[in-house]
mmCIF file of C-alpha atoms in Angstrom:
data_model
loop_
_atom_site.group_PDB
_atom_site.id
_atom_site.type_symbol
_atom_site.label_atom_id
_atom_site.label_comp_id
_atom_site.label_asym_id
_atom_site.label_seq_id
_atom_site.Cartn_x
_atom_site.Cartn_y
_atom_site.Cartn_z
ATOM 1 C CA MET A 6 28.045 33.608 -52.161
ATOM 2 C CA LYS A 7 25.355 36.113 -52.427
ATOM 3 C CA LYS A 8 24.069 36.364 -49.020
ATOM 4 C CA ILE A 9 25.530 36.131 -45.704
ATOM 5 C CA ALA A 10 25.211 37.078 -41.874
ATOM 6 C CA VAL A 11 26.871 38.082 -39.302
ATOM 7 C CA LEU A 12 26.481 38.140 -35.196
ATOM 8 C CA THR A 13 27.829 38.896 -32.192
ATOM 9 C CA SER A 14 28.424 36.435 -29.207
ATOM 10 C CA GLY A 15 29.185 36.221 -25.572
ATOM 11 C CA GLY A 16 30.470 39.129 -23.961
ATOM 12 C CA ASP A 17 29.988 42.537 -24.918
ATOM 13 C CA SER A 18 33.731 44.449 -26.461
ATOM 14 C CA PRO A 19 34.529 47.409 -27.826
ATOM 15 C CA GLY A 20 34.732 47.421 -31.039
ATOM 16 C CA MET A 21 32.293 44.437 -31.923
ATOM 17 C CA ASN A 22 30.281 47.919 -33.842
ATOM 18 C CA ALA A 23 32.976 48.631 -35.929
ATOM 19 C CA ALA A 24 33.608 44.960 -37.015
ATOM 20 C CA VAL A 25 29.857 44.621 -37.821
ATOM 21 C CA ARG A 26 29.886 47.624 -40.103
ATOM 22 C CA ALA A 27 33.276 46.330 -41.428
ATOM 23 C CA VAL A 28 31.942 43.344 -42.415
ATOM 24 C CA VAL A 29 28.628 44.901 -43.839
ATOM 25 C CA ARG A 30 30.233 47.507 -45.695
ATOM 26 C CA LYS A 31 32.920 45.207 -47.154
ATOM 27 C CA ALA A 32 30.645 42.562 -48.205
ATOM 28 C CA ILE A 33 28.242 44.989 -50.676
ATOM 29 C CA TYR A 34 31.477 46.505 -51.782
ATOM 30 C CA GLU A 35 31.844 42.873 -53.311
ATOM 31 C CA GLY A 36 28.069 42.496 -54.245
ATOM 32 C CA VAL A 37 26.962 40.757 -51.783
ATOM 33 C CA GLU A 38 23.726 41.054 -49.435
ATOM 34 C CA VAL A 39 24.211 41.063 -45.691
ATOM 35 C CA ILE A 40 21.620 40.356 -42.512
ATOM 36 C CA GLY A 41 22.308 41.123 -38.881
ATOM 37 C CA VAL A 42 21.390 38.291 -36.103
ATOM 38 C CA ASN A 43 19.755 39.758 -32.989
ATOM 39 C CA ARG A 44 20.952 38.258 -30.106
ATOM 40 C CA GLY A 45 23.584 36.480 -31.088
ATOM 41 C CA TYR A 46 22.949 32.592 -31.408
ATOM 42 C CA ALA A 47 19.593 32.342 -29.284
ATOM 43 C CA GLY A 48 18.373 35.026 -32.241
ATOM 44 C CA LEU A 49 19.836 32.448 -34.678
ATOM 45 C CA ILE A 50 17.604 29.740 -33.594
ATOM 46 C CA GLU A 51 14.372 32.181 -33.646
ATOM 47 C CA GLY A 52 15.170 33.359 -37.032
ATOM 48 C CA ASP A 53 15.717 37.102 -35.347
ATOM 49 C CA PHE A 54 17.414 38.843 -39.006
ATOM 50 C CA ILE A 55 17.436 42.346 -39.977
ATOM 51 C CA THR A 56 18.782 43.605 -43.201
ATOM 52 C CA LEU A 57 22.030 45.789 -42.870
ATOM 53 C CA GLY A 58 22.787 48.045 -45.654
ATOM 54 C CA ALA A 59 25.485 50.704 -45.730
ATOM 55 C CA SER A 60 23.414 53.206 -43.614
ATOM 56 C CA ALA A 61 22.242 50.926 -41.164
ATOM 57 C CA VAL A 62 25.628 50.406 -39.944
ATOM 58 C CA SER A 63 25.958 54.643 -40.245
ATOM 59 C CA ASP A 64 27.824 56.041 -36.924
ATOM 60 C CA ILE A 65 28.161 53.220 -35.084
ATOM 61 C CA ILE A 66 32.400 53.030 -35.741
ATOM 62 C CA ASN A 67 32.219 54.916 -32.076
ATOM 63 C CA ARG A 68 29.810 53.400 -30.098
ATOM 64 C CA GLY A 69 30.570 50.477 -27.768
ATOM 65 C CA GLY A 70 28.767 47.281 -27.354
ATOM 66 C CA THR A 71 27.023 45.625 -29.980
ATOM 67 C CA PHE A 72 23.866 47.237 -31.776
ATOM 68 C CA LEU A 73 22.746 43.273 -32.392
ATOM 69 C CA ARG A 74 22.929 42.603 -28.881
ATOM 70 C CA SER A 75 24.204 39.537 -27.371
ATOM 71 C CA ALA A 76 22.353 36.336 -25.222
ATOM 72 C CA ARG A 77 23.378 33.062 -23.502
ATOM 73 C CA CYS A 78 21.166 30.771 -25.697
ATOM 74 C CA GLU A 79 21.360 26.800 -23.553
ATOM 75 C CA GLU A 80 19.307 25.275 -27.101
ATOM 76 C CA PHE A 81 22.009 26.357 -29.189
ATOM 77 C CA ARG A 82 24.689 23.897 -27.142
ATOM 78 C CA THR A 83 22.447 20.686 -28.376
ATOM 79 C CA LYS A 84 22.688 19.409 -31.787
ATOM 80 C CA GLU A 85 18.818 20.013 -32.532
ATOM 81 C CA GLY A 86 19.527 23.846 -31.583
ATOM 82 C CA ARG A 87 22.437 24.035 -33.838
ATOM 83 C CA GLN A 88 20.079 22.138 -36.701
ATOM 84 C CA LYS A 89 17.495 24.681 -35.929
ATOM 85 C CA ALA A 90 20.148 27.919 -36.851
ATOM 86 C CA ALA A 91 21.126 26.167 -39.764
ATOM 87 C CA ASP A 92 17.635 25.576 -41.367
ATOM 88 C CA GLN A 93 16.907 29.647 -40.258
ATOM 89 C CA LEU A 94 19.740 30.223 -42.409
ATOM 90 C CA ARG A 95 19.093 28.319 -45.329
ATOM 91 C CA LYS A 96 15.625 29.676 -45.312
ATOM 92 C CA GLU A 97 16.831 33.325 -45.433
ATOM 93 C CA GLY A 98 18.768 32.316 -48.237
ATOM 94 C CA ALA A 99 22.524 33.220 -46.147
ATOM 95 C CA GLU A 100 25.236 30.892 -47.360
ATOM 96 C CA GLY A 101 27.779 32.049 -44.561
ATOM 97 C CA LEU A 102 28.084 33.323 -41.567
ATOM 98 C CA VAL A 103 30.379 35.605 -40.034
ATOM 99 C CA VAL A 104 31.058 35.020 -35.749
ATOM 100 C CA ILE A 105 32.289 37.796 -33.804
ATOM 101 C CA GLY A 106 32.916 36.993 -30.267
ATOM 102 C CA GLY A 107 35.252 35.035 -27.664
ATOM 103 C CA ASP A 108 36.034 31.308 -27.876
ATOM 104 C CA GLY A 109 33.062 29.960 -26.582
ATOM 105 C CA SER A 110 31.285 31.420 -29.460
ATOM 106 C CA PHE A 111 33.991 29.905 -31.914
ATOM 107 C CA THR A 112 33.002 26.310 -30.447
ATOM 108 C CA GLY A 113 29.286 27.148 -31.442
ATOM 109 C CA ALA A 114 30.715 28.203 -35.193
ATOM 110 C CA MET A 115 32.650 25.212 -35.304
ATOM 111 C CA LEU A 116 30.253 22.830 -34.456
ATOM 112 C CA LEU A 117 27.797 24.734 -36.474
ATOM 113 C CA THR A 118 29.680 24.346 -39.512
ATOM 114 C CA ASN A 119 30.932 20.190 -38.416
ATOM 115 C CA GLU A 120 27.636 19.412 -38.185
ATOM 116 C CA THR A 121 25.414 21.017 -40.422
ATOM 117 C CA GLY A 122 27.568 22.452 -43.347
ATOM 118 C CA ILE A 123 27.372 25.887 -42.893
ATOM 119 C CA LYS A 124 30.389 27.880 -43.764
ATOM 120 C CA THR A 125 31.122 30.170 -40.591
ATOM 121 C CA ILE A 126 34.735 32.917 -40.147
ATOM 122 C CA GLY A 127 35.605 33.962 -36.758
ATOM 123 C CA VAL A 128 36.299 37.449 -35.610
ATOM 124 C CA PRO A 129 38.262 37.747 -31.818
ATOM 125 C CA GLY A 130 36.026 39.940 -29.483
ATOM 126 C CA THR A 131 36.981 39.838 -26.442
ATOM 127 C CA ILE A 132 38.497 42.102 -23.605
ATOM 128 C CA ASP A 133 40.431 38.939 -22.318
ATOM 129 C CA ASN A 134 42.554 38.996 -25.104
ATOM 130 C CA ASP A 135 43.306 35.207 -24.672
ATOM 131 C CA ILE A 136 42.385 33.896 -27.768
ATOM 132 C CA ALA A 137 45.408 31.945 -29.323
ATOM 133 C CA CYS A 138 46.096 33.288 -33.316
ATOM 134 C CA THR A 139 45.999 36.348 -32.852
ATOM 135 C CA ASP A 140 47.742 39.081 -30.968
ATOM 136 C CA ASP A 141 44.909 41.285 -29.942
ATOM 137 C CA SER A 142 41.044 40.827 -29.835
ATOM 138 C CA ILE A 143 38.883 43.370 -30.228
ATOM 139 C CA GLY A 144 38.194 45.351 -27.116
ATOM 140 C CA TYR A 145 41.132 44.770 -25.397
ATOM 141 C CA ASP A 146 42.847 48.210 -25.784
ATOM 142 C CA THR A 147 39.734 49.633 -24.472
ATOM 143 C CA ALA A 148 39.350 47.903 -21.962
ATOM 144 C CA MET A 149 43.055 48.450 -20.411
ATOM 145 C CA ASN A 150 42.786 51.626 -21.122
ATOM 146 C CA THR A 151 39.508 52.126 -19.196
ATOM 147 C CA ILE A 152 41.773 50.220 -16.319
ATOM 148 C CA ILE A 153 44.865 52.361 -17.122
ATOM 149 C CA ASP A 154 42.351 55.347 -16.497
ATOM 150 C CA ALA A 155 40.549 53.913 -12.891
ATOM 151 C CA ILE A 156 44.218 53.229 -11.375
ATOM 152 C CA THR A 157 44.943 56.593 -12.000
ATOM 153 C CA LYS A 158 41.750 58.306 -10.255
ATOM 154 C CA ILE A 159 42.244 55.965 -7.290
ATOM 155 C CA ARG A 160 46.003 56.499 -7.407
ATOM 156 C CA ASP A 161 44.906 60.223 -6.241
ATOM 157 C CA THR A 162 42.556 58.971 -3.242
ATOM 158 C CA ALA A 163 44.946 56.559 -2.366
ATOM 159 C CA SER A 164 47.842 59.419 -2.100
ATOM 160 C CA SER A 165 45.257 61.774 -0.444
ATOM 161 C CA HIS A 166 44.611 59.354 2.598
ATOM 162 C CA GLU A 167 47.693 57.304 2.614
ATOM 163 C CA ARG A 168 45.952 54.340 2.156
ATOM 164 C CA ALA A 169 46.936 50.864 -0.096
ATOM 165 C CA PHE A 170 43.878 50.208 -2.654
ATOM 166 C CA VAL A 171 43.102 46.700 -4.224
ATOM 167 C CA ILE A 172 41.592 46.840 -7.328
ATOM 168 C CA GLU A 173 40.030 43.733 -9.388
ATOM 169 C CA ALA A 174 40.280 43.677 -12.903
ATOM 170 C CA MET A 175 38.388 41.340 -15.430
ATOM 171 C CA GLY A 176 40.074 38.250 -17.473
ATOM 172 C CA ARG A 177 38.304 35.357 -15.662
ATOM 173 C CA HIS A 178 41.859 33.012 -16.136
ATOM 174 C CA ALA A 179 43.661 35.054 -18.233
ATOM 175 C CA GLY A 180 45.737 37.845 -16.503
ATOM 176 C CA PHE A 181 46.889 39.448 -20.518
ATOM 177 C CA LEU A 182 44.619 42.458 -19.383
ATOM 178 C CA THR A 183 45.702 42.934 -15.737
ATOM 179 C CA LEU A 184 49.446 42.521 -16.867
ATOM 180 C CA ALA A 185 48.926 45.303 -19.986
ATOM 181 C CA ALA A 186 47.313 47.612 -17.476
ATOM 182 C CA GLY A 187 49.185 47.382 -14.323
ATOM 183 C CA LEU A 188 52.169 48.105 -15.720
ATOM 184 C CA ALA A 189 51.256 50.765 -17.629
ATOM 185 C CA GLY A 190 49.251 52.107 -15.094
ATOM 186 C CA GLY A 191 52.203 51.593 -13.093
ATOM 187 C CA ALA A 192 50.921 49.370 -10.595
ATOM 188 C CA GLU A 193 53.411 48.455 -7.087
ATOM 189 C CA SER A 194 52.050 44.777 -7.563
ATOM 190 C CA ILE A 195 50.229 42.812 -10.389
ATOM 191 C CA LEU A 196 48.425 39.420 -9.661
ATOM 192 C CA VAL A 197 47.690 37.271 -12.375
ATOM 193 C CA PRO A 198 45.871 33.811 -12.540
ATOM 194 C CA GLU A 199 49.201 32.516 -14.640
ATOM 195 C CA ILE A 200 51.440 33.059 -11.684
ATOM 196 C CA LYS A 201 50.552 31.925 -8.361
ATOM 197 C CA PHE A 202 51.543 34.604 -5.419
ATOM 198 C CA ASN A 203 52.678 34.801 -2.073
ATOM 199 C CA ILE A 204 50.351 37.191 0.072
ATOM 200 C CA ASP A 205 53.426 37.900 2.673
ATOM 201 C CA GLU A 206 55.436 38.667 -0.309
ATOM 202 C CA VAL A 207 52.535 41.332 -1.227
ATOM 203 C CA CYS A 208 52.601 42.827 2.122
ATOM 204 C CA ASP A 209 56.179 42.571 2.250
ATOM 205 C CA LYS A 210 56.293 45.213 -1.086
ATOM 206 C CA VAL A 211 53.875 47.230 0.712
ATOM 207 C CA GLN A 212 55.497 47.489 4.034
ATOM 208 C CA LYS A 213 58.894 48.503 2.117
ATOM 209 C CA GLY A 214 57.297 51.075 0.346
ATOM 210 C CA TYR A 215 55.624 52.262 3.096
ATOM 211 C CA GLU A 216 58.879 52.615 4.795
ATOM 212 C CA LYS A 217 60.673 53.784 1.831
ATOM 213 C CA GLY A 218 58.626 57.090 2.182
ATOM 214 C CA LYS A 219 56.047 55.577 -0.394
ATOM 215 C CA ILE A 220 52.193 57.251 1.011
ATOM 216 C CA HIS A 221 50.176 54.899 -0.966
ATOM 217 C CA SER A 222 50.312 51.862 -2.892
ATOM 218 C CA ILE A 223 47.874 49.727 -5.764
ATOM 219 C CA ILE A 224 47.483 46.141 -6.025
ATOM 220 C CA LEU A 225 46.022 45.047 -9.681
ATOM 221 C CA VAL A 226 44.576 41.670 -9.211
ATOM 222 C CA ALA A 227 42.989 39.431 -11.989
ATOM 223 C CA GLU A 228 39.541 37.679 -11.235
ATOM 224 C CA GLY A 229 41.193 34.443 -11.206
ATOM 225 C CA VAL A 230 44.424 34.377 -9.153
ATOM 226 C CA GLU A 231 45.513 31.758 -6.902
ATOM 227 C CA PHE A 232 47.510 32.389 -3.548
ATOM 228 C CA GLU A 233 50.524 30.236 -3.204
ATOM 229 C CA GLY A 234 50.111 27.141 -0.936
ATOM 230 C CA ASN A 235 47.271 26.844 1.461
ATOM 231 C CA GLU A 236 47.377 30.430 2.446
ATOM 232 C CA PHE A 237 44.193 31.511 0.376
ATOM 233 C CA GLU A 238 41.939 29.013 1.611
ATOM 234 C CA THR A 239 43.128 28.991 5.174
ATOM 235 C CA ASN A 240 42.479 33.145 5.201
ATOM 236 C CA ARG A 241 39.635 33.399 2.996
ATOM 237 C CA ASP A 242 35.855 34.093 4.096
ATOM 238 C CA VAL A 243 34.124 32.337 2.212
ATOM 239 C CA ASN A 244 31.768 35.293 1.550
ATOM 240 C CA GLU A 245 34.680 37.497 -0.046
ATOM 241 C CA SER A 246 36.053 37.799 -3.270
ATOM 242 C CA ASN A 247 39.335 37.385 -3.757
ATOM 243 C CA ALA A 248 40.334 40.744 -3.894
ATOM 244 C CA PHE A 249 38.793 41.628 -0.467
ATOM 245 C CA THR A 250 40.850 38.467 1.131
ATOM 246 C CA ILE A 251 43.801 40.125 -0.464
ATOM 247 C CA GLY A 252 42.812 43.520 0.832
ATOM 248 C CA ARG A 253 42.151 42.605 4.381
ATOM 249 C CA ILE A 254 45.113 40.471 4.965
ATOM 250 C CA ILE A 255 47.525 43.475 3.794
ATOM 251 C CA ASN A 256 45.610 45.130 6.241
ATOM 252 C CA GLU A 257 45.625 42.757 9.106
ATOM 253 C CA ARG A 258 49.748 42.337 8.393
ATOM 254 C CA THR A 259 50.705 46.169 7.608
ATOM 255 C CA GLY A 260 48.429 47.878 9.660
ATOM 256 C CA PHE A 261 47.873 49.718 6.431
ATOM 257 C CA ASP A 262 44.723 51.068 5.422
ATOM 258 C CA THR A 263 43.418 49.449 2.975
ATOM 259 C CA ARG A 264 40.375 49.711 0.529
ATOM 260 C CA VAL A 265 39.310 47.667 -2.563
ATOM 261 C CA SER A 266 37.335 48.326 -5.636
ATOM 262 C CA ILE A 267 35.933 46.058 -8.454
ATOM 263 C CA LEU A 268 35.831 47.359 -11.486
ATOM 264 C CA GLY A 269 33.120 45.336 -12.864
ATOM 265 C CA HIS A 270 31.553 45.497 -16.128
ATOM 266 C CA ILE A 271 32.567 49.697 -16.392
ATOM 267 C CA GLN A 272 35.795 47.485 -18.343
ATOM 268 C CA ARG A 273 33.140 46.169 -20.635
ATOM 269 C CA GLY A 274 31.839 49.753 -21.733
ATOM 270 C CA GLY A 275 32.681 52.699 -23.629
ATOM 271 C CA SER A 276 33.461 54.085 -26.746
ATOM 272 C CA PRO A 277 36.229 51.970 -28.554
ATOM 273 C CA THR A 278 40.072 53.376 -28.453
ATOM 274 C CA GLY A 279 41.228 54.263 -32.167
ATOM 275 C CA ARG A 280 43.120 50.745 -31.672
ATOM 276 C CA ASP A 281 40.360 48.854 -31.533
ATOM 277 C CA ARG A 282 38.353 50.766 -34.796
ATOM 278 C CA LEU A 283 41.159 49.810 -36.913
ATOM 279 C CA LEU A 284 41.318 46.333 -35.371
ATOM 280 C CA ALA A 285 37.797 45.650 -36.017
ATOM 281 C CA SER A 286 38.126 47.371 -39.189
ATOM 282 C CA ARG A 287 40.741 45.046 -40.640
ATOM 283 C CA LEU A 288 39.410 41.924 -39.512
ATOM 284 C CA GLY A 289 35.897 42.479 -40.509
ATOM 285 C CA ALA A 290 37.199 42.769 -43.746
ATOM 286 C CA ALA A 291 39.416 39.959 -43.970
ATOM 287 C CA ALA A 292 36.700 37.867 -42.411
ATOM 288 C CA VAL A 293 34.316 38.882 -45.964
ATOM 289 C CA ASP A 294 37.303 38.240 -47.939
ATOM 290 C CA ALA A 295 37.985 34.614 -46.595
ATOM 291 C CA MET A 296 34.536 33.836 -46.908
ATOM 292 C CA LEU A 297 34.364 34.925 -50.403
ATOM 293 C CA ALA A 298 37.740 33.006 -50.945
ATOM 294 C CA GLY A 299 35.461 30.009 -49.713
ATOM 295 C CA GLU A 300 36.966 29.204 -46.200
ATOM 296 C CA THR A 301 35.001 27.807 -43.532
ATOM 297 C CA ASN A 302 35.915 27.195 -39.982
ATOM 298 C CA LYS A 303 38.665 29.545 -39.692
ATOM 299 C CA MET A 304 38.898 32.398 -37.725
ATOM 300 C CA VAL A 305 40.572 35.985 -39.045
ATOM 301 C CA GLY A 306 43.551 37.651 -36.511
ATOM 302 C CA LEU A 307 46.478 39.986 -36.701
ATOM 303 C CA ILE A 308 50.076 38.577 -36.082
ATOM 304 C CA HIS A 309 52.604 40.877 -36.123
ATOM 305 C CA ASN A 310 50.517 43.831 -37.905
ATOM 306 C CA LYS A 311 50.049 41.080 -40.772
ATOM 307 C CA ILE A 312 46.035 39.256 -41.172
ATOM 308 C CA GLU A 313 46.418 35.877 -40.524
ATOM 309 C CA VAL A 314 43.256 32.892 -41.186
ATOM 310 C CA SER A 315 43.914 30.170 -38.997
ATOM 311 C CA ASP A 316 41.886 27.184 -38.242
ATOM 312 C CA ILE A 317 39.448 27.978 -35.571
ATOM 313 C CA LYS A 318 39.459 25.332 -34.023
ATOM 314 C CA ASP A 319 43.748 25.831 -33.306
ATOM 315 C CA ALA A 320 42.205 29.243 -31.777
ATOM 316 C CA ILE A 321 39.627 27.506 -29.368
ATOM 317 C CA GLU A 322 42.136 24.686 -28.421
ATOM 318 C CA GLY A 323 45.380 26.760 -28.501
ATOM 319 C CA LYS A 324 47.179 28.668 -25.429
ATOM 320 C CA LYS A 325 48.108 31.509 -26.098
ATOM 321 C CA GLU A 326 51.772 32.367 -24.548
ATOM 322 C CA PHE A 327 51.710 34.652 -20.984
ATOM 323 C CA ASP A 328 54.736 37.039 -21.421
ATOM 324 C CA LYS A 329 56.684 36.495 -18.395
ATOM 325 C CA ASP A 330 59.079 38.948 -19.603
ATOM 326 C CA LEU A 331 56.971 41.634 -19.284
ATOM 327 C CA TYR A 332 55.394 40.563 -15.995
ATOM 328 C CA GLU A 333 59.338 40.358 -14.864
ATOM 329 C CA LEU A 334 59.651 44.093 -16.230
ATOM 330 C CA ALA A 335 56.287 45.169 -13.993
ATOM 331 C CA ASN A 336 58.191 43.961 -10.862
ATOM 332 C CA ILE A 337 61.221 45.876 -11.606
ATOM 333 C CA LEU A 338 59.578 48.834 -12.587
ATOM 334 C CA SER A 339 57.220 49.072 -9.077
ATOM 335 C CA ILE A 340 60.194 48.941 -6.791
#
């Protein structure tokens, strides 16, 4: 193998640049040329390539986002689009492709291999940390620390004004990020998609905390939370997000002054933590090792601090187990 390509796809996550850097420098060390693909699968179809030497990835290990950029590409969802992408790679002389992204990006990589024979290796990069076959994904630790920092700052004003704050975190239908940040940030209530919650219990916890002398309450909510029973649909205003519905109900039922903060895309940005830089460096280099060893349709991950190579299909279709013991610990410590 003399030349490989690398792209970042899907939502950006802090540490993607560090992963690209590791892919490039490890490949060069092994005598392999690297081309970068701009704008993910859209750039792959268009042949939007750049040559990446060692100096091209200098001073990016500390940068958030992805300098290769990312974009949605409906054409790549078609078999014809994937064939165009394969033709562009072969025209450029690339014999393999490293894909840094989440489950949607991995699905595209798997289809590309199955249909065209292009060798692919996946590197997990998503703040949601919902990809199977790895303990952590690139960007998760940085996003968690961003949320913790937000909780700390919001708690200051919550205490000053004796308020309850409902804070919405990212995570789609996965609560890994919310649970970790909520436990480490000391949230009084943590609401995640994996466990349906009862709004009366949340209100009761706020009320009891006030009666015990607490002058604030932090309720951390994942995007995809679900109410227990039909309580949610009964009380929801169609123009409200879940977090605003929860905040309104808490205010109505407890009388506690309640505010809502949607953290949004601030969670995806920022300089990656040392832990994310280390993870990205290890996985990027491991992806090159796997490709040079003849692997394809695989994903590299970190399990119990060891690099593991798994079938990319298992990473896509596997369900990461939610840590209910950690969730229970968070409830215990929030009394």
